Each structure stands twice: as C-alpha cells, then as structure tokens.
PDB file of C-alpha atoms in Angstrom:
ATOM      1  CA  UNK P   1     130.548  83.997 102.392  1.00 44.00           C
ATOM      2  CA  UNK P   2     133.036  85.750 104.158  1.00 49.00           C
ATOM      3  CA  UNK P   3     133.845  89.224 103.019  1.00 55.00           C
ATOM      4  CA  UNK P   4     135.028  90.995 105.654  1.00 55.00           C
ATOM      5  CA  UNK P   5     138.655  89.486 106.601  1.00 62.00           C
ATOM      6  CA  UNK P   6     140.630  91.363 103.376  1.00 67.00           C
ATOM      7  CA  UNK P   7     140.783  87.597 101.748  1.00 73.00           C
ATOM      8  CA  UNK P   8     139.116  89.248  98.497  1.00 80.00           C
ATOM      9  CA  UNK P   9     142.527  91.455  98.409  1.00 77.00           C
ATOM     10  CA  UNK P  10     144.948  88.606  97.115  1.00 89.00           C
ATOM     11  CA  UNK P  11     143.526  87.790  93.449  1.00 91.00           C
ATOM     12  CA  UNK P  12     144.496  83.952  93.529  1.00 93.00           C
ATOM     13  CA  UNK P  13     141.812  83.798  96.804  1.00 94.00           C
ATOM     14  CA  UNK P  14     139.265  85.898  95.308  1.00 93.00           C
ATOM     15  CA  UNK P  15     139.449  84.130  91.743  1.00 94.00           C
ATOM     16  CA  UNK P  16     139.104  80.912  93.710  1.00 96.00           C
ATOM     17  CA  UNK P  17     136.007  82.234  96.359  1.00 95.00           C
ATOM     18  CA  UNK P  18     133.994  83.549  93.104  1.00 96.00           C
ATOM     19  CA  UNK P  19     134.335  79.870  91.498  1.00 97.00           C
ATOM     20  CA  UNK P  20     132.955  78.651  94.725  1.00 97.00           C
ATOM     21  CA  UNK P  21     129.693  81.180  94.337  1.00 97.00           C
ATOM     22  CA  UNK P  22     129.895  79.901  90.854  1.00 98.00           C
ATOM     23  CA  UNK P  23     129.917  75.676  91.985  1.00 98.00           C
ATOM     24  CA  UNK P  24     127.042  76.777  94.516  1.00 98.00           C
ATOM     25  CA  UNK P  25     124.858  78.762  91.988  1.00 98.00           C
ATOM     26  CA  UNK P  26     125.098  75.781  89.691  1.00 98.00           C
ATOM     27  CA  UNK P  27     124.203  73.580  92.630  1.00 98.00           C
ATOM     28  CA  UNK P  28     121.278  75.250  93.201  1.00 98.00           C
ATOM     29  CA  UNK P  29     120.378  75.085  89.447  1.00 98.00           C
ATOM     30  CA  UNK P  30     120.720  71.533  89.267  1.00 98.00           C
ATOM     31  CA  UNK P  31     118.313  71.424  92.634  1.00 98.00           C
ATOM     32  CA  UNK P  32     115.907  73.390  90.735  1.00 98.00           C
ATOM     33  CA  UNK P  33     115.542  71.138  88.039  1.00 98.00           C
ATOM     34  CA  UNK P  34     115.313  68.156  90.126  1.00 97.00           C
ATOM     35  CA  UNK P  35     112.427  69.811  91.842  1.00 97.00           C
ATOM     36  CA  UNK P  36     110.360  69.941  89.143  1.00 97.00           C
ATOM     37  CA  UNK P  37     111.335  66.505  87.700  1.00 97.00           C
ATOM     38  CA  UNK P  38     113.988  67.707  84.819  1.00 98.00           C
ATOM     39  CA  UNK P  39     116.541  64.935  85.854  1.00 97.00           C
ATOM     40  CA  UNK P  40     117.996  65.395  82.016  1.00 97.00           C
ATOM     41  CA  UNK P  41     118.064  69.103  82.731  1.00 98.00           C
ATOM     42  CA  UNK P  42     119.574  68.397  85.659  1.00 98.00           C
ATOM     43  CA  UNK P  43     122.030  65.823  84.607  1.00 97.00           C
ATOM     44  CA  UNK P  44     123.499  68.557  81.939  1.00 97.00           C
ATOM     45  CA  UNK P  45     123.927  70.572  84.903  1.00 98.00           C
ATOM     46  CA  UNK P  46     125.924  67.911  86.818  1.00 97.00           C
ATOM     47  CA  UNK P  47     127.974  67.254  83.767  1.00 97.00           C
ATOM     48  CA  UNK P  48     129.013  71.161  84.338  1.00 98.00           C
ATOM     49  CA  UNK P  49     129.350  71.245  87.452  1.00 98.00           C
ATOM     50  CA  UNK P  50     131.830  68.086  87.521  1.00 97.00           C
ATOM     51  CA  UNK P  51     133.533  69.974  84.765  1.00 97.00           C
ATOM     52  CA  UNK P  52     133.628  72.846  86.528  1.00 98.00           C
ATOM     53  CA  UNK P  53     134.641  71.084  90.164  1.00 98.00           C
ATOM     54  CA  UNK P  54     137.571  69.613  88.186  1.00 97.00           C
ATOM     55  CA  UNK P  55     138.934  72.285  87.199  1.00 96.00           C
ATOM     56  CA  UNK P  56     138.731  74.434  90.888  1.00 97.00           C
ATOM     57  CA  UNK P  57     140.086  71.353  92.406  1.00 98.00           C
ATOM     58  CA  UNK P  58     143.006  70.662  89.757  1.00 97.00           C
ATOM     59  CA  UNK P  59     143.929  74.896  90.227  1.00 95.00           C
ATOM     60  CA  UNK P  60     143.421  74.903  93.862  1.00 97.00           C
ATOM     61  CA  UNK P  61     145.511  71.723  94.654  1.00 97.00           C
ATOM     62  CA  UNK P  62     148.191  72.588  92.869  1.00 96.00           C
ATOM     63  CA  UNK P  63     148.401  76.005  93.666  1.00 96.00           C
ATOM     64  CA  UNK P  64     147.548  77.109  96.946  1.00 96.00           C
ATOM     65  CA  UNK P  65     147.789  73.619  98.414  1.00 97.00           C
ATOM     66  CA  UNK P  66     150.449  72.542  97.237  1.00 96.00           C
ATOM     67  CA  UNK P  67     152.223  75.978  98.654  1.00 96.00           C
ATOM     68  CA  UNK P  68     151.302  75.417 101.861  1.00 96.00           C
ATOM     69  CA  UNK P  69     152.462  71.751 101.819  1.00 95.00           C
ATOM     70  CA  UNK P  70     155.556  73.246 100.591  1.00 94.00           C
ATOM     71  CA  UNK P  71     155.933  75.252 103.328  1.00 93.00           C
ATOM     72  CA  UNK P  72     155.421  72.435 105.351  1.00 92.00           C
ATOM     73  CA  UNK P  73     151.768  74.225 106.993  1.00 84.00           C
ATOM     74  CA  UNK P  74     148.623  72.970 107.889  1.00 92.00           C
ATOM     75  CA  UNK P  75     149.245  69.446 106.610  1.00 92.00           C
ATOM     76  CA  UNK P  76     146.410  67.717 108.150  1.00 95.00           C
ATOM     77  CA  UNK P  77     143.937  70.573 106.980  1.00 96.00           C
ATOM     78  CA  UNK P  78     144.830  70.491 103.380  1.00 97.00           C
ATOM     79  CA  UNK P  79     144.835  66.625 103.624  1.00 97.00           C
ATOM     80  CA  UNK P  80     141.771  66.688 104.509  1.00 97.00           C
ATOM     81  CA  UNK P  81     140.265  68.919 102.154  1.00 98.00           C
ATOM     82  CA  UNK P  82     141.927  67.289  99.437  1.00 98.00           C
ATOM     83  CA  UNK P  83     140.176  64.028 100.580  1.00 98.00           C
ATOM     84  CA  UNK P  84     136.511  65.550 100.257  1.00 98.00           C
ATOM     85  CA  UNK P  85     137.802  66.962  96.482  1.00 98.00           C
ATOM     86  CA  UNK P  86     138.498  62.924  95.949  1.00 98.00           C
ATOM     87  CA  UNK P  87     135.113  62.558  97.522  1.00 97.00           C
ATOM     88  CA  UNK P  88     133.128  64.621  95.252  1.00 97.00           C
ATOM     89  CA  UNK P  89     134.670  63.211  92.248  1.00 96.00           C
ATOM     90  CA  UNK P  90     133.643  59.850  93.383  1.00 97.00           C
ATOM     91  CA  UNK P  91     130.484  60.912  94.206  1.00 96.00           C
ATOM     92  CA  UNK P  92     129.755  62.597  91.087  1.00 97.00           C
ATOM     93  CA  UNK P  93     131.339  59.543  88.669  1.00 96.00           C
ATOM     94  CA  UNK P  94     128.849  57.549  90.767  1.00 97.00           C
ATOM     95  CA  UNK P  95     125.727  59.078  89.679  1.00 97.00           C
ATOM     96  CA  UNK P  96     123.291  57.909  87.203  1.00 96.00           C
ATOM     97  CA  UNK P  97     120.535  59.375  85.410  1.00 95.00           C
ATOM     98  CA  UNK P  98     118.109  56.531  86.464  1.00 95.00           C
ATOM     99  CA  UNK P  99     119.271  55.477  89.997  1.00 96.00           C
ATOM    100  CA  UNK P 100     116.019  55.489  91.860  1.00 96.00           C
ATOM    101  CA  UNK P 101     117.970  58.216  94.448  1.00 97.00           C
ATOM    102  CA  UNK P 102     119.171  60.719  92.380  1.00 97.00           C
ATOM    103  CA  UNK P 103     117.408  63.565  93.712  1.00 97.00           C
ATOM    104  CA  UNK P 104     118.842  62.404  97.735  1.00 97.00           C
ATOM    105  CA  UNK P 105     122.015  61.767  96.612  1.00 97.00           C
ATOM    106  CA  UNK P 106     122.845  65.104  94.938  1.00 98.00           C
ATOM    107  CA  UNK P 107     120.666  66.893  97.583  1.00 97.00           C
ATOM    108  CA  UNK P 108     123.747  64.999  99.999  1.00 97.00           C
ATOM    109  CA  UNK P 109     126.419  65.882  97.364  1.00 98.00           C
ATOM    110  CA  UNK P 110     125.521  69.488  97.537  1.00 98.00           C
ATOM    111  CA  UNK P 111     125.173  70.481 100.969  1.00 98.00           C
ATOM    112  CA  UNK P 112     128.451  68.346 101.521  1.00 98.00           C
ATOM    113  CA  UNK P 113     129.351  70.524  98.481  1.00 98.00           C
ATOM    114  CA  UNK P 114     128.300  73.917 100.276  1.00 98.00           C
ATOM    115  CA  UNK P 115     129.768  72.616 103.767  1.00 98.00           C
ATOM    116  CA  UNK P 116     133.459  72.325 102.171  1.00 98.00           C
ATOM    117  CA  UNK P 117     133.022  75.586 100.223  1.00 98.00           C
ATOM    118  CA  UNK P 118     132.446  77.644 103.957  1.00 96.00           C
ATOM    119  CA  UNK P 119     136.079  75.042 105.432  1.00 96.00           C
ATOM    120  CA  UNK P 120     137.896  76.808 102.610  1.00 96.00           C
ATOM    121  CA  UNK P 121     136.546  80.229 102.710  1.00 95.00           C
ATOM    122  CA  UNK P 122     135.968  80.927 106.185  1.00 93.00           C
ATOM    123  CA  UNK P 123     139.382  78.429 107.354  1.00 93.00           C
ATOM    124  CA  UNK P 124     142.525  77.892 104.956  1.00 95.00           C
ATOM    125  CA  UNK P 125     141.940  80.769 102.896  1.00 95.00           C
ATOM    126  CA  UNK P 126     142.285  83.488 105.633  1.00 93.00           C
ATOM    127  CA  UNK P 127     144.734  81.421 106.521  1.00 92.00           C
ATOM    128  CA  UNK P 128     146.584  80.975 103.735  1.00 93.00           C
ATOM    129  CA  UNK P 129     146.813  84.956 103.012  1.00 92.00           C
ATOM    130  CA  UNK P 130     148.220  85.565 106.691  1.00 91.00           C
ATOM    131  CA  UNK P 131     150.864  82.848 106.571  1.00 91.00           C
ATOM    132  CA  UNK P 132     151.874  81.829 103.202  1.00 92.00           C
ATOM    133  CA  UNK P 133     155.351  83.344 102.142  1.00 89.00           C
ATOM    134  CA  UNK P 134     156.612  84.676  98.992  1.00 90.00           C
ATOM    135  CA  UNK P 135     157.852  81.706  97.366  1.00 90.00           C
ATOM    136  CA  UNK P 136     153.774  80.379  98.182  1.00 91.00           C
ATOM    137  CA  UNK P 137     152.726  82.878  96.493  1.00 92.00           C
ATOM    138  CA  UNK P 138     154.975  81.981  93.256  1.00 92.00           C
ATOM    139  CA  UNK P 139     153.500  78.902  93.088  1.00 93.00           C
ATOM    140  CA  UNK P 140     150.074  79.736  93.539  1.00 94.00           C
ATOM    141  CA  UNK P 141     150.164  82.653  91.125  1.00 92.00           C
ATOM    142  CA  UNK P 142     151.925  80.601  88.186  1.00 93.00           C
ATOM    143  CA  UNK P 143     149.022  77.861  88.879  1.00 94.00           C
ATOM    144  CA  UNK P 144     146.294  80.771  88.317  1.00 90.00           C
ATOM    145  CA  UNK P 145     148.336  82.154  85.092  1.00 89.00           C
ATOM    146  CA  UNK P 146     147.570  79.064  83.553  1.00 81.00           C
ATOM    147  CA  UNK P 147     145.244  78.680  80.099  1.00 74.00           C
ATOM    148  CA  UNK P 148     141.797  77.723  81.676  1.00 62.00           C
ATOM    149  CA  UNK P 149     141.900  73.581  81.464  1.00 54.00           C
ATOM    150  CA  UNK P 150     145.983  73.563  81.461  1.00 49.00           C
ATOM    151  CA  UNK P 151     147.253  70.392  83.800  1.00 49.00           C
ATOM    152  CA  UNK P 152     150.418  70.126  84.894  1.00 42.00           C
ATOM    153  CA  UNK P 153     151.853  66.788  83.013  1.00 35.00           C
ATOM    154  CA  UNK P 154     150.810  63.884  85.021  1.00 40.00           C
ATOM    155  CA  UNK P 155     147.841  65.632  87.079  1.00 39.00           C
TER     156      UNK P 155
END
C-alpha cells in the first residue's frame, strides 16, 4: 500500500484506502477459514465481505468516479474499474456453500480482489488528488458525508 505520495492527506482517499486494508484483511480471514475446512465460517465471512464490497463500491462510484467522469477524465480507467466492481459482485452472487470449487474460486476472487485494490491505490487515486477540481471534490465529499448504507435513489 502506497503511503508515500500525500494520497492519505485528502480524507475521502484515505477513508476509501483504509476500507481497502479492511476488504483485504477480511479476505484473508475468509482464506483462513477455508484452510482449515470452516467453509460455514468462511461463508459468514463472504456474506461480510459482499456487504462490505457493496458498500465501497456504491461510495466510491458515486463519489470519486463519478467526479472524474464529470470532469470528463480518465474515462476508460474508471470504466474499467467499474467493470471489475460488476465483476466481483457477480462473482460473489455466484458462489455457493457446496460448489465442489469454493476454496479456488474465492482464492481467484481474492487475489483479483487484491490486484484491483493496488489499480486504485497506486493509479486513480494519486491521480485523482492531483487532477480533480473543486467542484470533484463537492461531489466526492457529499458522497462520503453520507449515513453509512445511504444510496442515492435509484443506485
């Protein structure tokens, strides 16, 4: 995790980078309880972490992505980041308790997991804090000042 580039200086990044440590550490819970054969452990876990994935995505899209859409930068990027959030959801609704491939599919899920964390932090966050403008800002912040689970209507 990057901590050197003054990314941990604008709140809305930071906030978002310490829910990423938080999706990884519960990552490597649910790994630990596959290991030693707690897949119901494991599966609580997974409920959480969807839970949890939901809710970074839901903030993240609509606040720092959607700013820099608005501001008409790094299009393709975000588009692309977005589509691995639809990915992961997918992924996730896919999973079963009993599929014979649990354990190799969320081993997959969370390195693609981990892999998508390091695009964000070490790619359109530093970006984001050197380029977005004011009015960016305003929307990220009023996304991030939201009551923990509030949606926008519609999202």
């Amino acid at each position: 995790m990057c901590e050197h580039c003054g990314c941990r200086g604008v709140e809305p990044i930071a906030r978002l980078m310490d829910e990423h440590l938080a999706l990884l550490d519960l990552g490597g819970e649910v790994r630990r309880h596959l290991e030693t054969g707690d897949r119901r452990g494991a599966w609580a876990l997974l409920a959480r972490l969807a839970h949890d994935l939901g809710h970074h995505v839901d903030r993240e899209e609509r606040g720092l992505f959607q700013a820099l859409k608005d501001q008409g930068d790094f299009g393709d990027a975000v588009a692309e980041l977005e589509s691995e959030h639809a990915d992961f959801d997918e992924l996730l609704s896919d999973l079963g308790l009993d599929d014979g491939d649990l354990e190799a599919r969320v081993a997959q899920l969370l390195a693609d997991l981990s892999e998508h964390i390091d695009k964000e932090n070490l790619g359109i966050f530093p970006v984001a804090v050197v380029t977005l403008g004011a009015a960016g800002w305003d929307t990220v912040a009023a996304v991030h000042q939201e009551p923990a689970g509030t949606a926008a209507p519609g999202a």
